[in-house]
């Protein structure tokens, strides 16, 4: 299993990552983003940064709502794929979220557990500082969509096997050293490879300490994509609506 600190720079750049997750519920995701746009009062031509955009599917949807969208992701392959969908109000760039942005935005979306990747808290806090500094003004809004780690941890360890496109994925989830880890064994006709995902066990209290440290204000929080109230024991998600 890879032990590189920046595990995401390898795994997210493989075809296996996209095959494993290609059956995600994008209708649910689009409903979530439509709910966010409505809740945050974003208007046509407002600028949005989709931070950790992957192949850009959600950036494209946000753009279809009339928003001026920049999709940013570390994965070179994902950005190359997304660029064919660019237009005057939809751009894609390769970018590490630990680095500051060259532009400022009306809103910054960090969706579907694209936070908490780093071993050192300093790097997670740096990401939050970049998000804060990337907002145009006090009217700007940031959204971080994280998993509810308390509920997730209560269902660990777990094992499952998924077969897609002739590939077998053996998945083992467990909690170790303050991280929820998903070990992924990929078996094809010609080879077996090992990858992993790792997200920090950031409960609501710890995230609030992060926010206080960087001066981001918690406007509201939700526990699912329908924007229902957050419950630490039962909610699947922890969705944070933030302002400067």
XYZ file of C-alpha atoms in Angstrom:
244
model
C 0.000 0.000 0.000
C 1.250 3.441 -0.888
C 2.552 5.398 2.077
C 3.055 8.726 0.341
C 1.706 11.636 2.355
C -0.097 13.081 -0.659
C -2.003 9.865 -1.400
C -4.672 11.814 -3.317
C -2.204 12.979 -5.980
C -1.828 9.336 -7.030
C -5.257 7.784 -6.450
C -7.367 10.618 -7.877
C -5.248 10.628 -11.024
C -5.968 6.975 -11.892
C -8.677 5.533 -14.102
C -9.591 3.177 -11.256
C -10.772 6.032 -9.051
C -13.237 7.201 -11.692
C -14.438 3.654 -12.416
C -15.076 2.921 -8.735
C -17.128 6.062 -8.195
C -18.862 6.432 -11.541
C -22.180 5.232 -10.116
C -22.475 8.023 -7.577
C -25.929 9.567 -7.343
C -25.442 12.688 -9.451
C -29.150 13.536 -9.371
C -28.841 13.852 -5.606
C -25.645 15.886 -6.036
C -27.321 18.274 -8.472
C -30.277 18.727 -6.143
C -27.800 19.530 -3.367
C -26.073 22.181 -5.457
C -29.396 23.687 -6.542
C -30.344 23.851 -2.861
C -27.022 25.540 -2.057
C -27.387 28.122 -4.813
C -30.870 28.968 -3.566
C -29.879 29.061 0.107
C -26.814 31.237 -0.469
C -28.762 33.627 -2.733
C -26.287 33.342 -5.581
C -27.344 35.254 -8.670
C -26.717 34.794 -12.384
C -23.120 35.762 -13.272
C -21.896 35.492 -9.690
C -18.452 33.881 -9.554
C -17.993 30.461 -7.980
C -14.884 28.407 -7.302
C -15.557 24.656 -7.307
C -12.546 23.612 -5.250
C -11.501 19.979 -5.868
C -13.794 19.727 -8.872
C -12.626 16.360 -10.229
C -13.673 15.963 -13.864
C -15.941 18.979 -13.590
C -19.396 17.421 -13.641
C -20.648 19.628 -10.824
C -18.931 22.727 -12.167
C -20.772 22.170 -15.437
C -24.087 21.929 -13.618
C -23.413 25.084 -11.610
C -22.525 26.875 -14.835
C -25.847 25.726 -16.341
C -27.575 27.686 -13.556
C -26.022 30.879 -14.938
C -23.020 31.097 -12.633
C -19.505 32.060 -13.705
C -17.592 28.972 -12.525
C -13.934 28.084 -12.110
C -13.245 24.428 -11.408
C -9.933 23.680 -9.692
C -8.370 20.306 -8.976
C -4.933 18.854 -8.301
C -5.415 16.001 -10.777
C -3.886 16.840 -14.155
C -5.862 14.093 -15.888
C -9.174 15.305 -14.468
C -8.550 18.900 -15.515
C -7.507 17.855 -19.014
C -10.788 15.945 -19.314
C -12.866 18.840 -17.963
C -11.322 21.482 -20.208
C -13.271 20.287 -23.240
C -16.405 21.671 -21.554
C -15.018 25.164 -21.049
C -16.904 28.232 -22.235
C -16.846 31.963 -21.540
C -18.193 31.395 -18.018
C -16.665 28.009 -17.238
C -12.924 27.507 -16.768
C -10.819 24.708 -15.317
C -7.398 24.989 -13.722
C -4.957 22.619 -12.058
C -4.479 23.850 -8.502
C -3.405 22.599 -5.080
C -5.877 23.875 -2.471
C -2.993 24.524 -0.077
C -1.882 27.351 -2.374
C -3.592 30.745 -2.463
C -5.895 31.684 -5.325
C -5.085 34.381 -7.868
C -8.741 35.453 -8.122
C -11.523 36.173 -5.651
C -15.042 34.742 -5.786
C -18.580 35.358 -4.597
C -18.709 31.754 -3.408
C -16.337 28.855 -2.895
C -17.686 25.301 -2.809
C -15.640 22.424 -1.418
C -17.929 19.437 -1.947
C -18.182 15.701 -1.281
C -15.482 15.279 1.376
C -12.648 17.110 -0.366
C -11.161 18.355 2.889
C -9.228 16.849 5.793
C -6.690 15.006 3.645
C -3.541 16.167 5.377
C -1.596 14.727 8.298
C -0.654 18.109 9.742
C -3.496 20.314 11.003
C -1.502 23.291 9.757
C -2.236 22.303 6.163
C -5.986 21.949 6.746
C -5.962 25.377 8.394
C -4.014 26.773 5.432
C -6.783 25.538 3.126
C -9.373 27.348 5.242
C -7.279 30.538 5.160
C -7.093 30.302 1.376
C -10.861 29.862 1.217
C -11.386 32.905 3.445
C -8.945 35.030 1.439
C -10.518 33.820 -1.806
C -13.892 35.380 -0.992
C -14.470 38.809 -2.521
C -15.901 40.419 0.604
C -17.959 39.877 3.743
C -20.967 38.990 1.577
C -19.102 36.039 0.082
C -20.000 32.547 1.195
C -18.069 29.304 1.450
C -19.506 25.806 1.679
C -17.626 22.800 3.013
C -19.380 19.460 2.634
C -17.732 16.935 4.949
C -18.759 13.534 6.234
C -20.173 13.165 9.741
C -17.186 11.336 11.191
C -18.940 10.265 14.386
C -21.595 8.276 12.527
C -19.054 6.976 10.003
C -16.741 5.712 12.750
C -19.599 3.877 14.446
C -19.864 1.655 11.359
C -16.181 0.708 11.204
C -14.349 -1.488 10.478
C -16.126 -2.732 7.366
C -15.292 -4.706 4.236
C -16.962 -4.903 0.837
C -16.234 -6.055 -2.699
C -17.372 -4.088 -5.744
C -17.067 -5.304 -9.343
C -17.191 -2.785 -12.182
C -16.030 -2.918 -15.809
C -14.269 -6.244 -15.241
C -12.350 -4.855 -12.259
C -12.666 -6.077 -8.681
C -12.344 -3.558 -5.851
C -11.810 -5.019 -2.390
C -12.425 -2.244 0.132
C -11.556 -2.196 3.823
C -12.515 0.812 5.956
C -11.093 1.357 9.422
C -10.089 4.027 11.916
C -6.388 4.534 12.640
C -4.275 7.343 14.119
C -7.070 9.892 13.911
C -8.004 9.115 10.298
C -10.793 7.195 8.619
C -8.920 5.046 6.115
C -10.269 3.214 3.099
C -7.827 0.624 1.747
C -8.592 -0.263 -1.870
C -7.258 -3.383 -3.560
C -7.731 -3.175 -7.337
C -7.668 -6.492 -9.212
C -7.651 -6.620 -13.016
C -6.820 -9.439 -15.427
C -3.216 -8.304 -15.577
C -2.362 -6.850 -12.193
C -3.246 -6.134 -8.594
C -2.679 -2.666 -7.197
C -3.237 -1.073 -3.821
C -4.439 2.435 -3.041
C -5.998 4.166 -0.087
C -8.080 7.156 0.886
C -7.579 8.922 4.175
C -9.674 11.678 5.737
C -9.110 13.156 9.153
C -11.473 12.406 12.018
C -12.756 15.970 12.245
C -15.818 16.153 14.434
C -17.947 19.278 14.647
C -16.112 20.626 17.701
C -12.681 20.343 16.086
C -13.834 21.914 12.841
C -15.295 24.834 14.797
C -11.884 25.325 16.433
C -10.318 25.436 12.948
C -12.853 28.066 11.871
C -12.207 30.211 14.923
C -8.467 30.039 14.308
C -8.775 31.409 10.758
C -11.609 33.858 11.426
C -14.327 32.183 9.380
C -17.861 32.568 10.714
C -20.235 29.609 10.844
C -23.487 30.945 9.410
C -25.334 27.619 9.499
C -24.834 23.881 9.244
C -26.802 20.962 7.838
C -26.758 17.177 8.009
C -27.788 16.121 4.501
C -28.183 17.302 0.919
C -31.788 18.358 1.540
C -30.366 20.863 4.054
C -31.998 19.249 7.063
C -30.689 19.914 10.569
C -27.384 18.336 11.589
C -27.487 15.572 14.198
C -24.113 14.245 15.287
C -25.474 10.737 15.864
C -27.699 10.261 12.801
C -26.662 12.651 9.998
C -24.568 11.334 7.112
C -22.999 14.687 6.301
C -21.684 17.809 8.023
C -22.346 20.730 5.692
C -20.920 24.082 6.768
C -22.052 27.456 5.433
C -19.310 30.002 6.149
C -18.675 33.725 5.791
C -15.756 36.045 6.529
